[in-house]
PDB file of C-alpha atoms in Angstrom:
ATOM      1  CA  ALA Z  45     159.688   7.366  59.485  1.00 73.00           C
ATOM      2  CA  GLN Z  46     156.950   9.691  58.355  1.00 84.00           C
ATOM      3  CA  SER Z  47     154.450  11.930  60.100  1.00 90.00           C
ATOM      4  CA  VAL Z  48     151.654  14.357  59.340  1.00 94.00           C
ATOM      5  CA  THR Z  49     150.682  17.510  61.202  1.00 96.00           C
ATOM      6  CA  GLN Z  50     147.323  19.158  60.639  1.00 97.00           C
ATOM      7  CA  LEU Z  51     147.203  22.630  62.097  1.00 93.00           C
ATOM      8  CA  GLY Z  52     143.882  23.330  63.778  1.00 92.00           C
ATOM      9  CA  SER Z  53     141.613  20.605  65.099  1.00 94.00           C
ATOM     10  CA  HIS Z  54     138.599  22.796  64.240  1.00 96.00           C
ATOM     11  CA  VAL Z  55     138.229  25.337  61.449  1.00 97.00           C
ATOM     12  CA  SER Z  56     135.127  27.481  61.095  1.00 97.00           C
ATOM     13  CA  VAL Z  57     134.264  29.448  57.938  1.00 97.00           C
ATOM     14  CA  SER Z  58     131.188  31.176  56.624  1.00 97.00           C
ATOM     15  CA  GLU Z  59     129.254  29.728  53.726  1.00 97.00           C
ATOM     16  CA  GLY Z  60     130.758  31.087  50.515  1.00 97.00           C
ATOM     17  CA  ALA Z  61     134.129  31.866  52.112  1.00 98.00           C
ATOM     18  CA  LEU Z  62     137.509  30.357  51.284  1.00 98.00           C
ATOM     19  CA  VAL Z  63     138.333  27.056  52.931  1.00 98.00           C
ATOM     20  CA  LEU Z  64     141.983  26.447  53.885  1.00 98.00           C
ATOM     21  CA  LEU Z  65     142.984  23.316  55.774  1.00 98.00           C
ATOM     22  CA  ARG Z  66     146.661  22.973  56.569  1.00 98.00           C
ATOM     23  CA  CYS Z  67     148.801  19.855  56.324  1.00 97.00           C
ATOM     24  CA  ASN Z  68     152.555  19.510  56.820  1.00 96.00           C
ATOM     25  CA  TYR Z  69     154.358  16.222  56.404  1.00 93.00           C
ATOM     26  CA  SER Z  70     157.653  14.693  57.309  1.00 89.00           C
ATOM     27  CA  SER Z  71     159.073  11.914  55.194  1.00 80.00           C
ATOM     28  CA  SER Z  72     162.584  10.620  54.560  1.00 73.00           C
ATOM     29  CA  VAL Z  73     161.671   9.654  51.006  1.00 73.00           C
ATOM     30  CA  PRO Z  74     159.503  11.343  48.369  1.00 75.00           C
ATOM     31  CA  PRO Z  75     155.955  11.005  49.598  1.00 83.00           C
ATOM     32  CA  TYR Z  76     152.554  10.204  48.254  1.00 88.00           C
ATOM     33  CA  LEU Z  77     149.996  12.469  49.914  1.00 92.00           C
ATOM     34  CA  PHE Z  78     146.256  12.136  50.270  1.00 94.00           C
ATOM     35  CA  TRP Z  79     143.301  14.076  51.596  1.00 97.00           C
ATOM     36  CA  TYR Z  80     140.307  12.116  52.827  1.00 97.00           C
ATOM     37  CA  VAL Z  81     136.906  13.355  54.043  1.00 97.00           C
ATOM     38  CA  GLN Z  82     134.763  11.664  56.657  1.00 95.00           C
ATOM     39  CA  TYR Z  83     131.088  12.457  57.091  1.00 94.00           C
ATOM     40  CA  PRO Z  84     129.365  11.507  60.375  1.00 89.00           C
ATOM     41  CA  ASN Z  85     129.077   7.765  60.950  1.00 86.00           C
ATOM     42  CA  GLN Z  86     130.749   6.949  57.663  1.00 89.00           C
ATOM     43  CA  GLY Z  87     134.102   5.712  56.457  1.00 91.00           C
ATOM     44  CA  LEU Z  88     136.740   7.833  54.757  1.00 95.00           C
ATOM     45  CA  GLN Z  89     136.379   8.937  51.145  1.00 95.00           C
ATOM     46  CA  LEU Z  90     139.250  10.034  48.945  1.00 96.00           C
ATOM     47  CA  LEU Z  91     139.201  13.740  48.045  1.00 97.00           C
ATOM     48  CA  LEU Z  92     142.459  13.905  46.118  1.00 95.00           C
ATOM     49  CA  LYS Z  93     145.991  12.572  45.978  1.00 93.00           C
ATOM     50  CA  TYR Z  94     149.479  13.789  45.078  1.00 90.00           C
ATOM     51  CA  THR Z  95     151.659  11.294  43.261  1.00 82.00           C
ATOM     52  CA  SER Z  96     154.377  13.560  41.782  1.00 78.00           C
ATOM     53  CA  ALA Z  97     152.703  14.062  38.402  1.00 75.00           C
ATOM     54  CA  ALA Z  98     151.648  17.658  39.163  1.00 84.00           C
ATOM     55  CA  THR Z  99     152.091  19.894  42.192  1.00 88.00           C
ATOM     56  CA  LEU Z 100     148.552  21.323  41.992  1.00 94.00           C
ATOM     57  CA  VAL Z 101     146.024  18.558  42.402  1.00 95.00           C
ATOM     58  CA  LYS Z 102     142.306  18.887  41.797  1.00 95.00           C
ATOM     59  CA  GLY Z 103     139.867  16.659  43.605  1.00 95.00           C
ATOM     60  CA  ILE Z 104     136.179  16.095  44.003  1.00 95.00           C
ATOM     61  CA  ASN Z 105     133.617  18.618  45.237  1.00 94.00           C
ATOM     62  CA  GLY Z 106     135.715  21.602  44.105  1.00 96.00           C
ATOM     63  CA  PHE Z 107     138.660  20.951  46.431  1.00 97.00           C
ATOM     64  CA  GLU Z 108     142.288  21.250  45.399  1.00 97.00           C
ATOM     65  CA  ALA Z 109     145.672  21.001  47.092  1.00 97.00           C
ATOM     66  CA  GLU Z 110     149.165  22.193  46.260  1.00 95.00           C
ATOM     67  CA  PHE Z 111     152.288  20.196  47.024  1.00 93.00           C
ATOM     68  CA  LYS Z 112     155.158  22.440  48.145  1.00 93.00           C
ATOM     69  CA  LYS Z 113     158.323  20.466  48.705  1.00 89.00           C
ATOM     70  CA  SER Z 114     160.282  23.424  50.119  1.00 90.00           C
ATOM     71  CA  GLU Z 115     157.618  23.924  52.785  1.00 92.00           C
ATOM     72  CA  THR Z 116     156.797  20.201  53.190  1.00 92.00           C
ATOM     73  CA  SER Z 117     153.156  21.188  52.897  1.00 95.00           C
ATOM     74  CA  PHE Z 118     150.037  19.921  51.162  1.00 96.00           C
ATOM     75  CA  HIS Z 119     147.305  22.378  52.128  1.00 97.00           C
ATOM     76  CA  LEU Z 120     143.708  21.786  51.040  1.00 98.00           C
ATOM     77  CA  THR Z 121     141.627  24.658  49.654  1.00 98.00           C
ATOM     78  CA  LYS Z 122     138.211  25.368  48.237  1.00 98.00           C
ATOM     79  CA  PRO Z 123     137.280  28.831  46.905  1.00 97.00           C
ATOM     80  CA  SER Z 124     133.715  28.884  48.233  1.00 97.00           C
ATOM     81  CA  ALA Z 125     132.467  26.797  51.145  1.00 97.00           C
ATOM     82  CA  HIS Z 126     129.134  25.028  51.002  1.00 97.00           C
ATOM     83  CA  MET Z 127     127.105  23.741  53.924  1.00 96.00           C
ATOM     84  CA  SER Z 128     127.606  20.202  52.634  1.00 96.00           C
ATOM     85  CA  ASP Z 129     131.388  20.559  53.157  1.00 97.00           C
ATOM     86  CA  ALA Z 130     130.969  20.272  56.926  1.00 97.00           C
ATOM     87  CA  ALA Z 131     132.914  17.118  57.828  1.00 97.00           C
ATOM     88  CA  GLU Z 132     136.176  15.793  59.236  1.00 97.00           C
ATOM     89  CA  TYR Z 133     139.196  16.050  56.913  1.00 98.00           C
ATOM     90  CA  PHE Z 134     142.301  13.924  57.160  1.00 97.00           C
ATOM     91  CA  CYS Z 135     145.662  14.372  55.516  1.00 96.00           C
ATOM     92  CA  ALA Z 136     147.694  11.174  55.068  1.00 94.00           C
ATOM     93  CA  VAL Z 137     151.109  10.197  53.767  1.00 91.00           C
ATOM     94  CA  THR Z 138     152.750   7.063  52.506  1.00 84.00           C
ATOM     95  CA  SER Z 139     155.846   6.330  50.479  1.00 66.00           C
ATOM     96  CA  TYR Z 140     156.710   4.047  47.641  1.00 56.00           C
ATOM     97  CA  SER Z 141     159.266   2.203  49.712  1.00 57.00           C
ATOM     98  CA  GLY Z 142     158.026  -1.305  50.379  1.00 55.00           C
ATOM     99  CA  GLY Z 143     155.783  -1.139  47.350  1.00 56.00           C
ATOM    100  CA  GLY Z 144     153.403   1.211  49.076  1.00 59.00           C
ATOM    101  CA  ALA Z 145     151.875  -1.649  51.046  1.00 71.00           C
ATOM    102  CA  ASP Z 146     152.677  -0.592  54.573  1.00 75.00           C
ATOM    103  CA  GLY Z 147     149.722   1.643  55.163  1.00 85.00           C
ATOM    104  CA  LEU Z 148     148.958   5.321  55.556  1.00 89.00           C
ATOM    105  CA  THR Z 149     150.126   7.642  58.296  1.00 91.00           C
ATOM    106  CA  PHE Z 150     147.294  10.017  59.161  1.00 94.00           C
ATOM    107  CA  GLY Z 151     147.127  13.430  60.700  1.00 95.00           C
ATOM    108  CA  LYS Z 152     144.808  13.942  63.647  1.00 96.00           C
ATOM    109  CA  GLY Z 153     142.129  15.475  61.479  1.00 96.00           C
ATOM    110  CA  THR Z 154     140.476  18.874  61.108  1.00 97.00           C
ATOM    111  CA  HIS Z 155     136.786  19.335  61.771  1.00 96.00           C
ATOM    112  CA  LEU Z 156     135.397  21.834  59.263  1.00 97.00           C
ATOM    113  CA  ILE Z 157     132.422  23.871  60.456  1.00 97.00           C
ATOM    114  CA  ILE Z 158     130.409  25.904  57.984  1.00 97.00           C
ATOM    115  CA  GLN Z 159     128.465  28.833  59.380  1.00 96.00           C
ATOM    116  CA  PRO Z 160     125.369  30.014  57.485  1.00 94.00           C
TER     117      PRO Z 160
ATOM    118  CA  ASN X   2     128.851  -2.271  44.363  1.00 65.00           C
ATOM    119  CA  ALA X   3     129.444  -3.486  47.929  1.00 76.00           C
ATOM    120  CA  GLY X   4     133.127  -2.449  48.086  1.00 94.00           C
ATOM    121  CA  VAL X   5     134.315  -2.977  51.677  1.00 96.00           C
ATOM    122  CA  THR X   6     131.770  -4.418  54.102  1.00 96.00           C
ATOM    123  CA  GLN X   7     132.301  -4.382  57.848  1.00 97.00           C
ATOM    124  CA  THR X   8     130.183  -6.252  60.367  1.00 97.00           C
ATOM    125  CA  PRO X   9     128.872  -5.615  62.919  1.00 97.00           C
ATOM    126  CA  LYS X  10     128.298  -1.850  62.778  1.00 96.00           C
ATOM    127  CA  PHE X  11     127.971  -1.517  66.545  1.00 96.00           C
ATOM    128  CA  ARG X  12     128.888  -3.740  69.462  1.00 96.00           C
ATOM    129  CA  ILE X  13     129.127  -3.490  73.228  1.00 97.00           C
ATOM    130  CA  LEU X  14     131.443  -5.914  74.997  1.00 96.00           C
ATOM    131  CA  LYS X  15     132.226  -6.609  78.593  1.00 97.00           C
ATOM    132  CA  ILE X  16     135.817  -6.519  79.809  1.00 97.00           C
ATOM    133  CA  GLY X  17     137.519  -9.850  79.121  1.00 96.00           C
ATOM    134  CA  GLN X  18     135.138 -10.958  76.382  1.00 97.00           C
ATOM    135  CA  SER X  19     136.373 -11.761  72.908  1.00 96.00           C
ATOM    136  CA  MET X  20     135.001 -10.994  69.495  1.00 96.00           C
ATOM    137  CA  THR X  21     135.859 -10.916  65.814  1.00 98.00           C
ATOM    138  CA  LEU X  22     135.318  -7.898  63.605  1.00 98.00           C
ATOM    139  CA  GLN X  23     134.602  -8.958  60.068  1.00 98.00           C
ATOM    140  CA  CYS X  24     135.818  -7.293  56.897  1.00 98.00           C
ATOM    141  CA  ALA X  25     134.952  -8.483  53.404  1.00 98.00           C
ATOM    142  CA  GLN X  26     135.802  -6.919  50.044  1.00 97.00           C
ATOM    143  CA  ASP X  27     134.708  -7.597  46.500  1.00 95.00           C
ATOM    144  CA  MET X  28     137.257  -5.387  44.706  1.00 94.00           C
ATOM    145  CA  ASN X  29     139.910  -8.109  44.372  1.00 93.00           C
ATOM    146  CA  HIS X  30     142.481  -5.900  46.103  1.00 94.00           C
ATOM    147  CA  ASN X  31     145.535  -7.661  47.464  1.00 92.00           C
ATOM    148  CA  TYR X  32     146.265  -5.230  50.275  1.00 93.00           C
ATOM    149  CA  MET X  33     144.009  -4.945  53.322  1.00 95.00           C
ATOM    150  CA  TYR X  34     144.325  -2.897  56.506  1.00 96.00           C
ATOM    151  CA  TRP X  35     142.804  -2.450  59.935  1.00 97.00           C
ATOM    152  CA  TYR X  36     142.851   0.965  61.577  1.00 97.00           C
ATOM    153  CA  ARG X  37     141.407   2.269  64.789  1.00 97.00           C
ATOM    154  CA  GLN X  38     140.111   5.811  65.146  1.00 96.00           C
ATOM    155  CA  ASP X  39     140.033   7.565  68.482  1.00 94.00           C
ATOM    156  CA  PRO X  40     138.641  11.104  68.951  1.00 87.00           C
ATOM    157  CA  GLY X  41     141.191  13.748  68.040  1.00 87.00           C
ATOM    158  CA  MET X  42     143.854  11.167  67.244  1.00 89.00           C
ATOM    159  CA  GLY X  43     143.338  10.354  63.577  1.00 91.00           C
ATOM    160  CA  LEU X  44     143.625   6.745  62.442  1.00 94.00           C
ATOM    161  CA  LYS X  45     146.271   4.332  63.666  1.00 94.00           C
ATOM    162  CA  LEU X  46     147.283   1.194  61.767  1.00 93.00           C
ATOM    163  CA  ILE X  47     146.735  -2.047  63.711  1.00 95.00           C
ATOM    164  CA  TYR X  48     147.577  -4.785  61.186  1.00 95.00           C
ATOM    165  CA  TYR X  49     147.857  -5.151  57.461  1.00 94.00           C
ATOM    166  CA  SER X  50     148.082  -7.875  54.845  1.00 94.00           C
ATOM    167  CA  VAL X  51     149.557  -7.896  51.348  1.00 91.00           C
ATOM    168  CA  GLY X  52     147.854 -11.128  50.355  1.00 92.00           C
ATOM    169  CA  ALA X  53     146.335 -14.376  51.532  1.00 94.00           C
ATOM    170  CA  GLY X  54     148.484 -15.987  54.192  1.00 94.00           C
ATOM    171  CA  ILE X  55     150.594 -12.866  54.822  1.00 93.00           C
ATOM    172  CA  THR X  56     150.020 -10.442  57.682  1.00 94.00           C
ATOM    173  CA  ASP X  57     152.162  -7.865  59.449  1.00 92.00           C
ATOM    174  CA  LYS X  58     151.939  -5.595  62.476  1.00 93.00           C
ATOM    175  CA  GLY X  59     151.191  -1.925  62.224  1.00 91.00           C
ATOM    176  CA  GLU X  60     151.705   0.813  64.778  1.00 90.00           C
ATOM    177  CA  VAL X  61     149.304  -0.440  67.491  1.00 94.00           C
ATOM    178  CA  PRO X  62     148.970  -4.266  67.251  1.00 96.00           C
ATOM    179  CA  ASN X  63     148.902  -5.168  70.961  1.00 96.00           C
ATOM    180  CA  GLY X  64     145.701  -6.909  72.027  1.00 96.00           C
ATOM    181  CA  TYR X  65     144.685  -7.834  68.479  1.00 97.00           C
ATOM    182  CA  ASN X  66     145.175 -10.691  66.056  1.00 97.00           C
ATOM    183  CA  VAL X  67     144.400 -11.118  62.373  1.00 97.00           C
ATOM    184  CA  SER X  68     144.323 -13.817  59.754  1.00 95.00           C
ATOM    185  CA  ARG X  69     144.019 -13.753  55.973  1.00 97.00           C
ATOM    186  CA  SER X  70     142.973 -17.062  54.489  1.00 96.00           C
ATOM    187  CA  THR X  71     141.351 -15.576  51.373  1.00 96.00           C
ATOM    188  CA  THR X  72     141.763 -12.454  49.283  1.00 96.00           C
ATOM    189  CA  GLU X  73     138.242 -11.330  50.232  1.00 97.00           C
ATOM    190  CA  ASP X  74     138.270 -11.571  54.016  1.00 97.00           C
ATOM    191  CA  PHE X  75     140.442 -10.020  56.722  1.00 98.00           C
ATOM    192  CA  PRO X  76     138.970 -10.538  60.212  1.00 98.00           C
ATOM    193  CA  LEU X  77     140.307  -8.765  63.300  1.00 98.00           C
ATOM    194  CA  ARG X  78     140.204 -10.644  66.593  1.00 97.00           C
ATOM    195  CA  LEU X  79     140.088  -9.186  70.100  1.00 96.00           C
ATOM    196  CA  GLU X  80     140.891 -11.950  72.579  1.00 90.00           C
ATOM    197  CA  LEU X  81     140.520 -10.217  75.956  1.00 94.00           C
ATOM    198  CA  ALA X  82     138.644  -6.984  75.525  1.00 95.00           C
ATOM    199  CA  ALA X  83     139.919  -4.014  77.538  1.00 96.00           C
ATOM    200  CA  PRO X  84     138.411  -0.518  77.969  1.00 96.00           C
ATOM    201  CA  SER X  85     141.371   0.926  76.035  1.00 96.00           C
ATOM    202  CA  GLN X  86     140.079  -0.903  72.960  1.00 97.00           C
ATOM    203  CA  THR X  87     136.905   1.176  72.881  1.00 97.00           C
ATOM    204  CA  SER X  88     137.192   2.784  69.463  1.00 97.00           C
ATOM    205  CA  VAL X  89     135.900   2.900  65.922  1.00 97.00           C
ATOM    206  CA  TYR X  90     137.553   0.307  63.727  1.00 98.00           C
ATOM    207  CA  PHE X  91     137.974   0.725  59.998  1.00 97.00           C
ATOM    208  CA  CYS X  92     138.957  -1.831  57.414  1.00 97.00           C
ATOM    209  CA  ALA X  93     140.496  -0.618  54.157  1.00 96.00           C
ATOM    210  CA  THR X  94     141.719  -2.140  50.926  1.00 95.00           C
ATOM    211  CA  GLN X  95     144.239  -1.024  48.333  1.00 92.00           C
ATOM    212  CA  ASN X  96     145.186  -2.145  44.882  1.00 89.00           C
ATOM    213  CA  ALA X  97     148.701  -3.556  44.682  1.00 82.00           C
ATOM    214  CA  GLY X  98     149.817  -0.980  42.110  1.00 74.00           C
ATOM    215  CA  GLY X  99     152.061   0.919  44.542  1.00 72.00           C
ATOM    216  CA  GLY X 100     151.897   3.652  47.169  1.00 71.00           C
ATOM    217  CA  ASN X 101     150.066   6.009  44.854  1.00 80.00           C
ATOM    218  CA  GLN X 102     146.991   3.808  44.992  1.00 85.00           C
ATOM    219  CA  PRO X 103     144.245   5.159  47.273  1.00 89.00           C
ATOM    220  CA  GLN X 104     142.747   3.127  50.053  1.00 92.00           C
ATOM    221  CA  HIS X 105     139.040   2.270  50.120  1.00 94.00           C
ATOM    222  CA  PHE X 106     137.354   2.223  53.503  1.00 95.00           C
ATOM    223  CA  GLY X 107     134.397   0.443  55.015  1.00 95.00           C
ATOM    224  CA  ASP X 108     131.871   2.286  57.164  1.00 94.00           C
ATOM    225  CA  GLY X 109     133.452   1.139  60.406  1.00 95.00           C
ATOM    226  CA  THR X 110     132.583  -0.877  63.500  1.00 97.00           C
ATOM    227  CA  ARG X 111     131.858   1.131  66.641  1.00 96.00           C
ATOM    228  CA  LEU X 112     133.007  -0.892  69.631  1.00 97.00           C
ATOM    229  CA  SER X 113     132.433  -0.056  73.290  1.00 96.00           C
ATOM    230  CA  ILE X 114     133.979  -2.087  76.094  1.00 96.00           C
ATOM    231  CA  LEU X 115     132.456  -1.656  79.520  1.00 93.00           C
TER     232      LEU X 115
END
């Protein structure tokens, strides 16, 4: 069984400030981890993914995330927030058991608010 | 560049009615998924399919049915609509290369049952 916990349903930062969105996972096998972004009335878009090649993963739009096995965390960061970053962010986990076909387990999401 | 196409985008149903949510993909991905998204709850897996003729239940399958007769299409059927099925439904696809493959999502179907 696997699960994802995203701390904070809403996070508010000022434009130009550091963005930190937290994600902790639980998995009985080595995980694959993903961050997705959802803009209003749209589907989910992949930001970045961890697949064991490197613990620090860089994604699109200046976001990156660091996999920390000892802390079972995969927090998402961006050095300087932009107004266009306002969206819903989801952390998700799957495993390579079953060939990776049995779907993603999502966190409840974090709504990122950017203040001017 | 259609990717994953979901129809309709919006629908209002009355309790007890039935309908089919359509999902079509042109990426030739073997794996397809249906999720529902409820406010503050993230996405929950309803059903998934690893190829034509093969489907399996996800976390919340009750009240839904699926079929997969072709690689391209993966419709989701609601037989007796209930208010608890008011949600946003997303279809997704994934390449069969393993769990490290990302999923690609459609824009969703917003369904209200009154």
